[in-house]
Amino acid sequence: EPEVTQTPSHQVTQMGQEVILRCVPISNHLYFYWYRQILGQKVEFLVSFYNNEISEKSEIFDDQFSVERPDGSNFTLKIRSTKLEDSAMYFCASRPGDASYEQYFGPGTRLTVT
Amino acid sequence: LAKTTQPISMDSYEGQEVNITCSHNNIATNDYITWYQQFPSQGPRFIIQGYKTKVTNEVASLFIPADRKSSTLSLPRVSLSDTAVYYCLVGDIGRGSTLGRLYFGRGTQLTVWP
């Protein structure tokens, strides 16, 4: 069964550093999402991406965040200058298309900012 | 956006049927009711979605009364591996929705005991 993959599984970085979290959505899916979950808290929507552009973003997704789909298979989330409060589990998800509603989540990347 | 209310936690024993009820008094006409499951340190996984009456798949059943102000996820004969957090989501995330942003609440922690 096809699945969403994410790398790395765990990333440790120092405050102020840039990080790139990588995701490979399921092939032929059209909608892509990033969510995050701070330890012990709710899963929070960050951004959705469709047709090579951001379709929706939350208030969390400020100028420090950016997303890209550089080569038709990878989907990346970049945090330009990490803060301690960016420490969280980051989940990528993809969805087949308009006629579907199920989002397929990846296993997540645990980001630790020290 | 319809707010959802579900129990914080539930306990059950192996082999029992578990029913988790979610209240969504302000559900809108275009809203669908969707349930996701999340195991520790994993991404959420879609379980089932419905609009009205009853929906059943190989994993669960979803019961929605005529007024749609609540819904009940039914898990038949649970096992230890069903221990997880279960989320009830309500929104315009059905077929044809071009957004699909998911709003997760705190969910219900289901613990299955031997």
Tab-separated table of C-alpha atoms in Angstrom:
chain	number	residue	atom	x	y	z
A	1	GLU	CA	0.000	0.000	0.000
A	2	PRO	CA	1.484	3.393	-0.947
A	3	GLU	CA	2.395	5.648	1.932
A	4	VAL	CA	3.675	9.109	2.712
A	5	THR	CA	7.297	9.133	3.806
A	6	GLN	CA	9.150	11.786	5.765
A	7	THR	CA	12.808	12.440	6.458
A	8	PRO	CA	14.535	12.741	8.788
A	9	SER	CA	12.625	10.987	11.549
A	10	HIS	CA	14.331	13.191	14.118
A	11	GLN	CA	16.113	16.501	13.635
A	12	VAL	CA	17.985	18.347	16.333
A	13	THR	CA	18.982	21.919	15.621
A	14	GLN	CA	20.131	24.998	17.440
A	15	MET	CA	17.954	28.054	17.846
A	16	GLY	CA	18.311	30.398	14.898
A	17	GLN	CA	19.326	27.707	12.439
A	18	GLU	CA	17.420	26.867	9.278
A	19	VAL	CA	15.866	23.435	8.893
A	20	ILE	CA	14.254	21.684	5.965
A	21	LEU	CA	11.840	18.871	6.582
A	22	ARG	CA	11.230	16.568	3.675
A	23	CYS	CA	8.197	14.623	2.607
A	24	VAL	CA	7.416	12.363	-0.307
A	25	PRO	CA	3.643	12.323	-0.762
A	26	ILE	CA	1.824	9.454	-2.368
A	27	SER	CA	2.292	9.465	-6.105
A	28	ASN	CA	-0.589	11.022	-8.069
A	29	HIS	CA	-1.970	12.832	-5.044
A	30	LEU	CA	-2.835	16.451	-5.724
A	31	TYR	CA	-3.219	18.121	-2.334
A	32	PHE	CA	-0.432	18.416	0.190
A	33	TYR	CA	-0.437	19.546	3.793
A	34	TRP	CA	1.825	20.214	6.731
A	35	TYR	CA	0.624	19.883	10.317
A	36	ARG	CA	2.485	20.039	13.577
A	37	GLN	CA	1.882	18.635	17.037
A	38	ILE	CA	3.644	20.028	20.056
A	39	LEU	CA	4.166	17.331	22.667
A	40	GLY	CA	0.945	16.630	24.521
A	41	GLN	CA	-1.073	19.067	22.445
A	42	LYS	CA	-3.421	19.059	19.473
A	43	VAL	CA	-2.494	18.452	15.886
A	44	GLU	CA	-2.405	21.912	14.264
A	45	PHE	CA	-2.781	22.770	10.590
A	46	LEU	CA	0.060	24.784	9.085
A	47	VAL	CA	-0.417	24.970	5.334
A	48	SER	CA	-2.047	23.374	2.319
A	49	PHE	CA	-0.557	23.273	-1.158
A	50	TYR	CA	-2.232	22.631	-4.473
A	51	ASN	CA	-1.288	23.237	-8.076
A	52	ASN	CA	2.167	24.475	-7.063
A	53	GLU	CA	0.974	27.159	-4.743
A	54	ILE	CA	-0.206	27.646	-1.201
A	55	SER	CA	-3.989	27.350	-1.046
A	56	GLU	CA	-4.426	28.024	2.651
A	57	LYS	CA	-2.250	28.738	5.658
A	58	SER	CA	-2.792	29.168	9.354
A	59	GLU	CA	-1.666	31.990	11.603
A	60	ILE	CA	1.202	29.753	12.750
A	61	PHE	CA	2.630	29.732	9.227
A	62	ASP	CA	4.381	33.104	9.340
A	63	ASP	CA	7.265	34.487	7.301
A	64	GLN	CA	9.673	32.069	8.933
A	65	PHE	CA	7.981	29.165	7.186
A	66	SER	CA	7.940	28.258	3.524
A	67	VAL	CA	6.958	25.238	1.479
A	68	GLU	CA	8.139	23.982	-1.848
A	69	ARG	CA	7.539	21.135	-4.244
A	70	PRO	CA	10.807	21.322	-6.128
A	71	ASP	CA	10.696	18.278	-8.348
A	72	GLY	CA	7.202	16.851	-8.558
A	73	SER	CA	7.806	14.246	-5.884
A	74	ASN	CA	9.262	15.934	-2.800
A	75	PHE	CA	7.344	18.402	-0.655
A	76	THR	CA	9.427	20.392	1.789
A	77	LEU	CA	8.823	22.606	4.788
A	78	LYS	CA	11.538	25.130	5.598
A	79	ILE	CA	11.847	26.998	8.848
A	80	ARG	CA	14.265	29.862	8.315
A	81	SER	CA	15.316	30.695	11.844
A	82	THR	CA	14.130	28.140	14.354
A	83	LYS	CA	12.847	29.059	17.783
A	84	LEU	CA	12.556	26.910	20.860
A	85	GLU	CA	8.769	26.876	20.433
A	86	ASP	CA	9.129	25.278	17.000
A	87	SER	CA	9.995	22.022	18.738
A	88	ALA	CA	7.239	19.653	17.713
A	89	MET	CA	6.312	16.681	15.586
A	90	TYR	CA	5.746	17.785	11.996
A	91	PHE	CA	3.419	15.720	9.859
A	92	CYS	CA	3.074	15.827	6.116
A	93	ALA	CA	-0.172	14.639	4.534
A	94	SER	CA	-1.478	14.195	1.032
A	95	ARG	CA	-4.871	13.722	-0.517
A	96	PRO	CA	-5.746	12.232	-3.920
A	97	GLY	CA	-7.992	14.935	-5.347
A	98	ASP	CA	-11.317	16.740	-5.266
A	99	ALA	CA	-13.364	13.564	-5.330
A	100	SER	CA	-11.681	12.257	-2.222
A	101	TYR	CA	-11.526	13.434	1.341
A	102	GLU	CA	-9.148	11.095	3.099
A	103	GLN	CA	-5.795	12.566	4.029
A	104	TYR	CA	-2.872	10.221	4.304
A	105	PHE	CA	-0.378	11.230	6.957
A	106	GLY	CA	3.301	10.456	7.096
A	107	PRO	CA	5.061	9.144	10.199
A	108	GLY	CA	6.296	12.603	11.148
A	109	THR	CA	9.588	14.348	11.818
A	110	ARG	CA	10.386	15.143	15.419
A	111	LEU	CA	12.089	18.549	15.475
A	112	THR	CA	13.987	19.475	18.602
A	113	VAL	CA	15.301	23.030	18.862
A	114	THR	CA	17.904	23.588	21.546
B	1	LEU	CA	-16.568	26.005	11.937
B	2	ALA	CA	-18.521	23.568	14.045
B	3	LYS	CA	-16.988	22.929	17.438
B	4	THR	CA	-16.854	19.331	18.581
B	5	THR	CA	-17.047	17.895	22.069
B	6	GLN	CA	-15.976	14.357	22.873
B	7	PRO	CA	-14.949	12.565	26.065
B	8	ILE	CA	-11.326	13.044	27.083
B	9	SER	CA	-10.818	9.369	27.803
B	10	MET	CA	-12.506	5.991	27.727
B	11	ASP	CA	-11.538	2.554	28.947
B	12	SER	CA	-12.597	-0.794	27.584
B	13	TYR	CA	-11.621	-4.437	27.645
B	14	GLU	CA	-10.607	-6.623	24.777
B	15	GLY	CA	-13.502	-8.037	22.818
B	16	GLN	CA	-15.968	-5.349	23.838
B	17	GLU	CA	-17.726	-2.908	21.534
B	18	VAL	CA	-16.729	0.698	22.085
B	19	ASN	CA	-18.907	3.672	21.229
B	20	ILE	CA	-17.411	7.149	21.245
B	21	THR	CA	-19.914	9.973	20.928
B	22	CYS	CA	-19.106	13.393	19.560
B	23	SER	CA	-21.331	16.455	19.905
B	24	HIS	CA	-21.374	19.077	17.165
B	25	ASN	CA	-24.412	21.252	17.758
B	26	ASN	CA	-23.436	23.909	15.219
B	27	ILE	CA	-22.818	21.604	12.283
B	28	ALA	CA	-23.446	23.311	8.946
B	29	THR	CA	-25.264	21.932	5.935
B	30	ASN	CA	-22.056	21.370	3.971
B	31	ASP	CA	-20.168	19.770	6.840
B	32	TYR	CA	-19.096	16.148	6.929
B	33	ILE	CA	-18.202	14.182	10.054
B	34	THR	CA	-14.846	12.452	9.935
B	35	TRP	CA	-12.965	10.329	12.428
B	36	TYR	CA	-9.222	9.858	12.624
B	37	GLN	CA	-7.121	7.614	14.839
B	38	GLN	CA	-3.646	8.412	16.152
B	39	PHE	CA	-1.158	6.092	17.812
B	40	PRO	CA	1.691	7.573	19.885
B	41	SER	CA	4.432	9.129	17.757
B	42	GLN	CA	2.543	8.442	14.529
B	43	GLY	CA	0.503	10.543	12.150
B	44	PRO	CA	-3.298	10.460	12.301
B	45	ARG	CA	-5.006	7.803	10.238
B	46	PHE	CA	-8.403	8.175	8.584
B	47	ILE	CA	-11.042	5.812	9.934
B	48	ILE	CA	-14.409	6.775	8.510
B	49	GLN	CA	-16.487	9.664	7.200
B	50	GLY	CA	-20.200	10.253	6.912
B	51	TYR	CA	-22.821	12.881	6.243
B	52	LYS	CA	-25.992	11.329	7.605
B	53	THR	CA	-27.503	8.013	8.789
B	54	LYS	CA	-25.044	5.154	9.045
B	55	VAL	CA	-21.761	4.372	7.395
B	56	THR	CA	-19.838	1.144	7.867
B	57	ASN	CA	-16.458	-0.008	6.678
B	58	GLU	CA	-14.127	-2.834	7.608
B	59	VAL	CA	-12.858	-0.955	10.651
B	60	ALA	CA	-15.797	0.881	12.217
B	61	SER	CA	-19.338	2.155	11.951
B	62	LEU	CA	-20.483	5.728	12.165
B	63	PHE	CA	-23.981	6.557	13.333
B	64	ILE	CA	-25.405	9.992	12.640
B	65	PRO	CA	-28.918	10.907	13.797
B	66	ALA	CA	-31.269	12.887	11.624
B	67	ASP	CA	-30.464	16.235	13.256
B	68	ARG	CA	-26.699	15.605	12.768
B	69	LYS	CA	-25.896	17.354	16.026
B	70	SER	CA	-23.963	14.369	17.262
B	71	SER	CA	-22.328	11.245	15.923
B	72	THR	CA	-21.121	7.970	17.367
B	73	LEU	CA	-18.081	6.028	16.283
B	74	SER	CA	-18.539	2.338	16.985
B	75	LEU	CA	-15.560	-0.020	17.150
B	76	PRO	CA	-16.631	-3.661	17.286
B	77	ARG	CA	-14.686	-6.104	19.453
B	78	VAL	CA	-11.702	-3.930	20.283
B	79	SER	CA	-8.232	-5.336	20.847
B	80	LEU	CA	-5.187	-3.992	22.669
B	81	SER	CA	-3.957	-2.511	19.396
B	82	ASP	CA	-6.979	-0.211	19.259
B	83	THR	CA	-5.533	1.806	22.124
B	84	ALA	CA	-5.141	5.234	20.553
B	85	VAL	CA	-6.519	8.757	20.432
B	86	TYR	CA	-9.681	9.111	18.347
B	87	TYR	CA	-10.556	12.454	16.816
B	88	CYS	CA	-13.943	13.646	15.639
B	89	LEU	CA	-13.675	16.351	12.981
B	90	VAL	CA	-16.482	18.318	11.431
B	91	GLY	CA	-16.077	20.516	8.422
B	92	ASP	CA	-16.534	21.016	4.729
B	93	ILE	CA	-14.035	18.310	3.943
B	94	GLY	CA	-16.141	15.970	1.957
B	95	ARG	CA	-16.037	15.069	-1.660
B	96	GLY	CA	-15.488	18.080	-3.862
B	97	SER	CA	-13.944	20.217	-1.155
B	98	THR	CA	-10.937	22.040	-2.511
B	99	LEU	CA	-9.601	22.945	0.902
B	100	GLY	CA	-9.498	19.985	3.217
B	101	ARG	CA	-7.850	21.728	6.126
B	102	LEU	CA	-8.409	19.491	9.146
B	103	TYR	CA	-9.120	20.914	12.586
B	104	PHE	CA	-8.169	18.503	15.319
B	105	GLY	CA	-9.470	18.792	18.857
B	106	ARG	CA	-8.062	17.002	21.873
B	107	GLY	CA	-9.663	13.729	20.894
B	108	THR	CA	-10.614	10.783	23.056
B	109	GLN	CA	-7.889	8.609	24.512
B	110	LEU	CA	-9.188	5.051	24.286
B	111	THR	CA	-7.361	2.525	26.434
B	112	VAL	CA	-8.107	-1.146	25.888
B	113	TRP	CA	-7.211	-3.470	28.743
B	114	PRO	CA	-6.599	-7.212	28.551
